Amino acid sequence: MDKAELSRAARLAHLRGEGLAKGDPVPLPLTMASIYHLPGDPAGFRQYGRTDNPTIETLEGALGFLEDAEAIAFPSGMGAISAAFFGLLKAGDRLLLPSDGYYTTRLVADRFLKVFGIVIDTRPTASFSDGGFAGYRMIYVETPSNPMLDVCDLAAIARDAHAAGALVVADNTTMTPFGQRPLDLGADIVVAADTKAPNGHSDVLFGHVATRDAEAAAAIRAWRKLAGGIPGPFEAWLVHRGLETMEVRFDRMCGTAEILASRIAAHPAVASVRYPGLPGDSSHSLARTQMSRFGFLIGLTLESEGAAERFIAGCPLIQPATSFGGVHTSAERRARWGDAVAPGFVRLSVGCEPADDLWRAIEASLDALVR
Ligand SMILES: Cc1ncc(COP(=O)(O)O)c(C=O)c1O
């Protein structure tokens, strides 16, 4: 059979197997090493742990296979995002960011890029193209945005940004390569927090950059090597293990979120719901064209801060925690971090629990708010 006919998920499971010699372990060995046996001329050999590690290389191979691009691993999602900024921008460049995406990205730009003479503008994700892209060096999008789940048109933005001479960077954390493929839609660079669904078990911070632009990849790899932002091999090993089940977890999480979103929206305790899979959601029509799943995040607005806290605390199958994409369903009020959302807005990250159990637990906790 021609392997090209197989899905990415099927091939990922056997990627390492393709290169094994007789007697090799089938699972990925963990190599903890900062130094390598290196007598004489070092060229062409692993040299030092800040540049080379076989466990990280195998993980990058798997991430690159998923992205169909070169992947470069980082110790966190923010490490990957910062590398794209510091590796590719210079004084005088203009950077356009979403005003409603993950707030730390804006903080990094505001605090550390501005002082190097990079000019920063922001726009809401839902109207990101308004105003055009003339004069920008980098257009950075996050779609669906965290936490409000607005979306922007990746293909149209890539087309218009390229016409204006800008690079397009897409944060694909909320979707993963199984739910959305920004590089196929024209983005130059993907950044992602593998801390979330790719690792999936809430026990690791990790990130990656993926790109088909060899020059950008070389610059970002050089930034990592020189600035020292290399992940630990054990974390890479854990993420590699997580990737082996990502497709099944992501499928379950998105499937359950699709079931729950309309039920939550219909509950009398709920003022409103954001979920790109709901036909009435403002993200829906665009989401259908550029996402293959609608994701596992649901935004629900309850009456007040108190109602939101009671809902989270009262549900035995919701872990009160920041972050998302883990096997355990989790939730938090995003206003507690200063996001521009209603005090009763809850970001719910749907996990891998059976959908019926999860709905019964969520329904009971919502019922308690209106009793
Ligand atoms: C959309 C998005 N991008 C990037 C990050 C940063 O990832 P990390 O926490 O691994 O640095 C996060 C973290 O929540 C996120 O939600």
Short mmCIF file of C-alpha atoms and ligand atoms in Angstrom, two decimals:
data_model
loop_
_atom_site.label_atom_id
_atom_site.label_comp_id
_atom_site.label_asym_id
_atom_site.label_seq_id
_atom_site.Cartn_x
_atom_site.Cartn_y
_atom_site.Cartn_z
CA MET A 1 0.00 0.00 0.00
CA ASP A 2 1.14 3.54 -0.76
CA LYS A 3 1.73 5.26 2.60
CA ALA A 4 0.72 8.59 1.08
CA GLU A 5 -2.89 7.31 1.10
CA LEU A 6 -2.85 6.99 4.90
CA SER A 7 -3.97 9.71 7.30
CA ARG A 8 -1.38 11.74 9.19
CA ALA A 9 -2.59 10.23 12.47
CA ALA A 10 -2.04 6.68 11.20
CA ARG A 11 1.42 7.46 9.86
CA LEU A 12 2.45 9.37 12.99
CA ALA A 13 1.99 6.24 15.08
CA HIS A 14 4.56 4.41 12.91
CA LEU A 15 6.92 7.25 12.13
CA ARG A 16 9.62 6.14 14.52
CA GLY A 17 9.16 2.51 13.50
CA GLU A 18 10.12 3.37 9.93
CA GLY A 19 13.70 4.13 10.94
CA LEU A 20 14.38 1.29 13.39
CA ALA A 21 17.17 -1.28 13.12
CA LYS A 22 16.71 -4.81 14.43
CA GLY A 23 16.86 -4.80 18.24
CA ASP A 24 16.08 -1.10 18.63
CA PRO A 25 13.45 -0.19 21.24
CA VAL A 26 10.13 0.62 19.58
CA PRO A 27 9.24 3.42 22.00
CA LEU A 28 11.41 6.54 21.96
CA PRO A 29 14.43 6.29 24.30
CA LEU A 30 15.03 9.27 26.55
CA THR A 31 18.54 10.66 26.13
CA MET A 32 19.58 12.93 28.96
CA ALA A 33 22.86 14.44 27.78
CA SER A 34 24.47 17.84 27.77
CA ILE A 35 27.72 16.56 26.22
CA TYR A 36 28.61 14.04 23.50
CA HIS A 37 31.70 11.99 22.79
CA LEU A 38 33.43 14.45 20.48
CA PRO A 39 37.15 13.94 19.78
CA GLY A 40 38.77 15.96 17.00
CA ASP A 41 36.79 17.73 14.25
CA PRO A 42 33.24 18.30 15.61
CA ALA A 43 31.60 19.04 12.22
CA GLY A 44 28.65 16.78 11.40
CA PHE A 45 28.27 15.33 14.89
CA ARG A 46 26.12 16.14 17.90
CA GLN A 47 28.13 18.64 19.83
CA TYR A 48 26.40 20.06 22.89
CA GLY A 49 23.02 19.91 24.59
CA ARG A 50 22.03 23.49 23.75
CA THR A 51 21.98 22.57 20.07
CA ASP A 52 21.62 18.80 19.78
CA ASN A 53 19.63 16.05 21.46
CA PRO A 54 18.28 12.88 19.83
CA THR A 55 15.04 12.87 21.89
CA ILE A 56 14.28 16.47 20.92
CA GLU A 57 15.20 15.72 17.30
CA THR A 58 12.73 12.82 17.16
CA LEU A 59 10.00 14.96 18.67
CA GLU A 60 10.74 17.72 16.16
CA GLY A 61 10.47 15.08 13.43
CA ALA A 62 7.01 14.08 14.70
CA LEU A 63 5.83 17.70 15.07
CA GLY A 64 7.24 18.49 11.65
CA PHE A 65 5.44 15.49 10.18
CA LEU A 66 2.15 16.73 11.66
CA GLU A 67 2.72 20.27 10.40
CA ASP A 68 4.27 19.21 7.06
CA ALA A 69 7.02 21.72 7.82
CA GLU A 70 10.24 22.12 9.78
CA ALA A 71 9.43 22.17 13.50
CA ILE A 72 11.60 23.74 16.18
CA ALA A 73 10.91 22.84 19.81
CA PHE A 74 10.82 25.29 22.73
CA PRO A 75 10.42 24.98 26.50
CA SER A 76 6.98 26.66 26.40
CA GLY A 77 4.47 28.18 24.03
CA MET A 78 5.74 31.62 25.01
CA GLY A 79 9.29 30.46 24.25
CA ALA A 80 8.15 29.60 20.71
CA ILE A 81 6.26 32.88 20.28
CA SER A 82 9.18 34.93 21.61
CA ALA A 83 11.57 33.12 19.26
CA ALA A 84 9.40 34.07 16.27
CA PHE A 85 9.50 37.70 17.43
CA PHE A 86 13.16 37.95 18.42
CA GLY A 87 14.38 35.77 15.56
CA LEU A 88 12.54 37.65 12.82
CA LEU A 89 11.90 41.27 13.83
CA LYS A 90 14.29 44.20 13.91
CA ALA A 91 14.17 47.87 14.93
CA GLY A 92 11.72 49.89 12.87
CA ASP A 93 9.50 46.89 11.97
CA ARG A 94 5.75 47.11 12.59
CA LEU A 95 3.98 44.18 14.22
CA LEU A 96 0.21 43.70 14.21
CA LEU A 97 -1.23 41.62 17.06
CA PRO A 98 -4.75 40.59 18.04
CA SER A 99 -6.14 42.77 20.82
CA ASP A 100 -8.17 39.82 22.12
CA GLY A 101 -5.75 36.87 21.89
CA TYR A 102 -3.67 35.29 24.64
CA TYR A 103 -2.69 38.28 26.77
CA THR A 104 0.91 37.26 27.48
CA THR A 105 1.77 37.61 23.79
CA ARG A 106 0.74 41.27 23.98
CA LEU A 107 2.69 41.71 27.22
CA VAL A 108 5.90 40.36 25.67
CA ALA A 109 5.52 42.70 22.71
CA ASP A 110 4.64 45.66 24.86
CA ARG A 111 7.36 45.20 27.43
CA PHE A 112 10.25 43.76 25.42
CA LEU A 113 9.78 44.47 21.69
CA LYS A 114 8.83 48.13 21.97
CA VAL A 115 12.08 49.04 23.70
CA PHE A 116 13.99 47.66 20.70
CA GLY A 117 12.12 50.02 18.39
CA ILE A 118 9.45 47.65 17.08
CA VAL A 119 6.11 49.37 16.57
CA ILE A 120 3.10 47.42 17.85
CA ASP A 121 -0.52 47.78 16.79
CA THR A 122 -3.49 45.67 17.83
CA ARG A 123 -6.86 44.86 16.29
CA PRO A 124 -9.78 42.63 17.28
CA THR A 125 -9.65 39.16 15.72
CA ALA A 126 -13.17 39.40 14.29
CA SER A 127 -12.27 42.48 12.22
CA PHE A 128 -8.57 41.79 11.80
CA SER A 129 -8.35 42.70 8.10
CA ASP A 130 -10.01 46.10 8.53
CA GLY A 131 -7.38 48.72 7.75
CA GLY A 132 -5.24 46.45 5.57
CA PHE A 133 -1.63 45.43 6.17
CA ALA A 134 0.44 48.05 4.37
CA GLY A 135 3.63 48.91 6.25
CA TYR A 136 3.70 45.82 8.48
CA ARG A 137 6.61 43.38 8.70
CA MET A 138 4.70 40.79 10.71
CA ILE A 139 1.01 39.98 10.97
CA TYR A 140 0.31 37.78 13.97
CA VAL A 141 -3.06 36.06 14.30
CA GLU A 142 -4.65 33.74 16.83
CA THR A 143 -7.75 31.96 15.56
CA PRO A 144 -9.96 30.98 17.30
CA SER A 145 -8.79 33.58 19.79
CA ASN A 146 -8.30 32.73 23.43
CA PRO A 147 -10.58 33.28 25.27
CA MET A 148 -13.50 34.65 23.20
CA LEU A 149 -13.15 32.20 20.27
CA ASP A 150 -13.48 34.77 17.53
CA VAL A 151 -11.98 33.73 14.23
CA CYS A 152 -10.30 35.49 11.33
CA ASP A 153 -9.88 34.43 7.72
CA LEU A 154 -6.41 32.88 7.51
CA ALA A 155 -6.29 32.51 3.72
CA ALA A 156 -7.47 36.07 3.04
CA ILE A 157 -5.10 37.52 5.64
CA ALA A 158 -2.15 35.55 4.25
CA ARG A 159 -2.94 36.70 0.71
CA ASP A 160 -3.29 40.38 1.66
CA ALA A 161 -0.36 40.36 4.08
CA HIS A 162 1.93 38.81 1.48
CA ALA A 163 0.83 41.39 -1.07
CA ALA A 164 1.90 44.02 1.49
CA GLY A 165 5.26 42.25 2.02
CA ALA A 166 4.52 40.99 5.55
CA LEU A 167 5.16 37.63 7.18
CA VAL A 168 2.13 35.87 8.69
CA VAL A 169 2.48 34.10 12.03
CA ALA A 170 -0.48 32.06 13.33
CA ASP A 171 -0.88 30.85 16.90
CA ASN A 172 -2.62 27.50 16.36
CA THR A 173 -2.72 26.50 20.03
CA THR A 174 -6.48 26.31 20.36
CA MET A 175 -6.86 24.00 17.33
CA THR A 176 -3.67 21.89 16.88
CA PRO A 177 -2.71 20.59 13.41
CA PHE A 178 -5.58 18.08 13.62
CA GLY A 179 -8.17 20.87 13.71
CA GLN A 180 -6.69 23.60 11.55
CA ARG A 181 -3.70 23.90 9.21
CA PRO A 182 -2.59 27.54 8.96
CA LEU A 183 0.47 26.75 6.81
CA ASP A 184 -1.76 25.09 4.20
CA LEU A 185 -3.95 28.22 4.27
CA GLY A 186 -0.95 30.44 3.49
CA ALA A 187 0.54 31.41 6.89
CA ASP A 188 4.35 31.47 6.92
CA ILE A 189 4.85 30.39 10.50
CA VAL A 190 2.84 28.48 13.08
CA VAL A 191 3.51 28.92 16.76
CA ALA A 192 1.84 26.68 19.32
CA ALA A 193 1.77 25.82 23.00
CA ASP A 194 2.19 22.04 23.16
CA THR A 195 1.57 22.54 26.87
CA LYS A 196 -2.10 22.19 25.87
CA ALA A 197 -3.67 19.42 23.78
CA PRO A 198 -0.50 18.03 22.11
CA ASN A 199 1.01 16.97 25.44
CA GLY A 200 -2.48 16.70 26.84
CA HIS A 201 -1.74 15.55 30.38
CA SER A 202 -1.15 18.90 32.07
CA ASP A 203 2.30 17.89 33.30
CA VAL A 204 4.59 19.73 30.89
CA LEU A 205 5.23 23.18 29.44
CA PHE A 206 6.31 23.02 25.81
CA GLY A 207 5.98 24.81 22.49
CA HIS A 208 7.03 24.72 18.88
CA VAL A 209 7.46 26.87 15.81
CA ALA A 210 6.71 25.30 12.41
CA THR A 211 7.53 26.81 9.05
CA ARG A 212 8.18 25.91 5.41
CA ASP A 213 10.32 29.04 5.03
CA ALA A 214 13.92 27.81 5.32
CA GLU A 215 15.29 31.28 6.05
CA ALA A 216 12.80 31.88 8.89
CA ALA A 217 13.52 28.40 10.29
CA ALA A 218 17.28 29.07 10.29
CA ALA A 219 16.81 32.42 12.05
CA ILE A 220 14.56 30.91 14.72
CA ARG A 221 16.89 27.95 15.25
CA ALA A 222 19.82 30.36 15.60
CA TRP A 223 17.86 32.41 18.14
CA ARG A 224 17.20 29.25 20.17
CA LYS A 225 20.82 28.13 20.05
CA LEU A 226 22.26 31.52 20.98
CA ALA A 227 19.65 32.64 23.49
CA GLY A 228 19.54 29.20 25.09
CA GLY A 229 15.82 28.53 24.84
CA ILE A 230 16.19 24.76 24.39
CA PRO A 231 13.65 22.45 26.05
CA GLY A 232 14.65 19.63 28.38
CA PRO A 233 14.86 16.15 26.82
CA PHE A 234 12.47 14.69 29.40
CA GLU A 235 9.80 17.25 28.52
CA ALA A 236 10.36 16.47 24.84
CA TRP A 237 9.97 12.77 25.61
CA LEU A 238 6.69 13.41 27.43
CA VAL A 239 5.35 15.53 24.56
CA HIS A 240 6.33 12.79 22.08
CA ARG A 241 4.35 10.35 24.18
CA GLY A 242 1.42 12.79 24.26
CA LEU A 243 1.48 13.18 20.49
CA GLU A 244 0.94 9.45 20.09
CA THR A 245 -2.58 9.81 21.51
CA MET A 246 -3.34 13.36 20.45
CA GLU A 247 -5.62 12.48 17.56
CA VAL A 248 -7.83 10.24 19.69
CA ARG A 249 -7.96 12.74 22.57
CA PHE A 250 -8.61 15.69 20.29
CA ASP A 251 -11.36 13.79 18.50
CA ARG A 252 -13.03 12.90 21.79
CA MET A 253 -12.67 16.41 23.23
CA CYS A 254 -14.05 18.14 20.14
CA GLY A 255 -16.87 15.58 19.78
CA THR A 256 -17.92 16.09 23.40
CA ALA A 257 -17.67 19.89 23.12
CA GLU A 258 -19.97 19.76 20.08
CA ILE A 259 -22.53 17.81 22.14
CA LEU A 260 -22.23 20.04 25.20
CA ALA A 261 -22.21 23.48 23.55
CA SER A 262 -25.84 23.49 22.43
CA ARG A 263 -27.03 21.91 25.70
CA ILE A 264 -25.17 24.51 27.76
CA ALA A 265 -26.55 27.29 25.52
CA ALA A 266 -30.10 26.06 26.13
CA HIS A 267 -29.76 26.04 29.93
CA PRO A 268 -31.68 28.85 31.71
CA ALA A 269 -28.69 29.71 33.95
CA VAL A 270 -26.56 30.57 30.91
CA ALA A 271 -26.71 34.09 29.45
CA SER A 272 -24.72 33.26 26.31
CA VAL A 273 -22.30 30.75 24.80
CA ARG A 274 -19.40 31.13 22.40
CA TYR A 275 -18.53 28.01 20.42
CA PRO A 276 -17.54 28.09 16.75
CA GLY A 277 -19.55 24.92 16.15
CA LEU A 278 -22.88 26.49 17.06
CA PRO A 279 -24.71 27.53 13.87
CA GLY A 280 -25.70 30.87 15.43
CA ASP A 281 -22.17 31.76 16.60
CA SER A 282 -20.51 34.71 14.84
CA SER A 283 -17.45 32.49 14.16
CA HIS A 284 -19.42 29.63 12.65
CA SER A 285 -19.43 30.26 8.90
CA LEU A 286 -15.71 31.05 8.74
CA ALA A 287 -14.88 28.21 11.11
CA ARG A 288 -16.61 25.80 8.73
CA THR A 289 -14.41 26.89 5.86
CA GLN A 290 -11.00 26.79 7.56
CA MET A 291 -11.26 24.44 10.55
CA SER A 292 -11.79 20.69 10.29
CA ARG A 293 -13.15 20.56 13.88
CA PHE A 294 -14.74 23.23 16.05
CA GLY A 295 -12.39 22.70 18.98
CA PHE A 296 -12.75 21.72 22.61
CA LEU A 297 -13.08 25.19 24.18
CA ILE A 298 -16.48 26.62 25.07
CA GLY A 299 -17.02 30.13 26.42
CA LEU A 300 -20.10 30.51 28.59
CA THR A 301 -21.30 33.63 30.30
CA LEU A 302 -23.15 33.29 33.58
CA GLU A 303 -25.00 36.00 35.43
CA SER A 304 -22.16 37.16 37.68
CA GLU A 305 -18.71 36.44 39.04
CA GLY A 306 -20.33 34.59 41.96
CA ALA A 307 -22.48 32.42 39.69
CA ALA A 308 -19.43 31.53 37.58
CA GLU A 309 -17.36 30.59 40.63
CA ARG A 310 -20.24 28.52 42.06
CA PHE A 311 -20.70 26.74 38.73
CA ILE A 312 -17.02 25.76 38.55
CA ALA A 313 -16.71 24.80 42.22
CA GLY A 314 -20.01 22.87 42.16
CA CYS A 315 -19.14 20.57 39.27
CA PRO A 316 -17.19 17.46 40.31
CA LEU A 317 -15.95 16.87 36.76
CA ILE A 318 -14.50 20.35 36.30
CA GLN A 319 -11.00 21.03 37.53
CA PRO A 320 -10.69 24.69 38.52
CA ALA A 321 -7.46 25.59 36.75
CA THR A 322 -5.99 27.92 34.20
CA SER A 323 -4.73 26.44 30.90
CA PHE A 324 -6.66 24.05 28.64
CA GLY A 325 -6.38 21.01 26.39
CA GLY A 326 -5.79 18.41 29.11
CA VAL A 327 -7.54 15.08 29.57
CA HIS A 328 -9.34 16.52 32.61
CA THR A 329 -12.11 18.99 31.89
CA SER A 330 -11.13 22.32 33.41
CA ALA A 331 -12.52 25.83 33.63
CA GLU A 332 -11.84 29.28 34.93
CA ARG A 333 -13.23 32.81 34.94
CA ARG A 334 -11.03 34.69 32.53
CA ALA A 335 -11.78 38.09 34.04
CA ARG A 336 -9.60 37.05 36.98
CA TRP A 337 -6.57 37.59 34.72
CA GLY A 338 -7.85 40.88 33.35
CA ASP A 339 -9.15 39.62 29.96
CA ALA A 340 -11.75 41.98 28.51
CA VAL A 341 -14.69 39.64 29.17
CA ALA A 342 -17.76 39.72 31.42
CA PRO A 343 -17.12 38.89 35.10
CA GLY A 344 -19.28 35.76 34.69
CA PHE A 345 -17.46 34.54 31.53
CA VAL A 346 -16.10 31.02 31.97
CA ARG A 347 -13.66 29.34 29.57
CA LEU A 348 -14.45 25.65 29.67
CA SER A 349 -11.87 23.21 28.31
CA VAL A 350 -13.64 19.95 27.54
CA GLY A 351 -11.58 16.90 28.45
CA CYS A 352 -11.78 13.20 27.76
CA GLU A 353 -14.42 12.15 30.29
CA PRO A 354 -17.43 10.32 28.79
CA ALA A 355 -19.77 12.94 27.33
CA ASP A 356 -22.88 11.74 29.21
CA ASP A 357 -21.17 11.90 32.59
CA LEU A 358 -19.77 15.31 31.82
CA TRP A 359 -23.13 16.68 30.72
CA ARG A 360 -24.90 15.31 33.82
CA ALA A 361 -22.29 16.91 36.09
CA ILE A 362 -22.38 20.26 34.23
CA GLU A 363 -26.18 20.30 34.09
CA ALA A 364 -26.46 19.62 37.83
CA SER A 365 -24.07 22.47 38.60
CA LEU A 366 -25.97 24.85 36.30
CA ASP A 367 -29.30 23.71 37.77
CA ALA A 368 -28.05 24.64 41.23
CA LEU A 369 -27.62 28.25 40.04
CA VAL A 370 -31.29 28.68 39.17
CA ARG A 371 -32.79 26.73 42.03
C1 LIG B 1 -3.25 30.69 22.65
C2 LIG B 1 -2.04 30.52 23.52
N1 LIG B 1 -0.83 30.70 22.98
C3 LIG B 1 0.28 30.56 23.74
C4 LIG B 1 0.22 30.22 25.06
C5 LIG B 1 1.49 30.12 25.87
O1 LIG B 1 1.82 28.82 26.15
P1 LIG B 1 2.76 28.44 27.40
O2 LIG B 1 1.94 28.65 28.63
O3 LIG B 1 3.16 27.04 27.14
O4 LIG B 1 3.92 29.38 27.37
C6 LIG B 1 -1.02 30.01 25.65
C7 LIG B 1 -1.12 29.65 27.07
O5 LIG B 1 -2.18 29.63 27.65
C8 LIG B 1 -2.19 30.18 24.86
O6 LIG B 1 -3.40 30.03 25.38
#
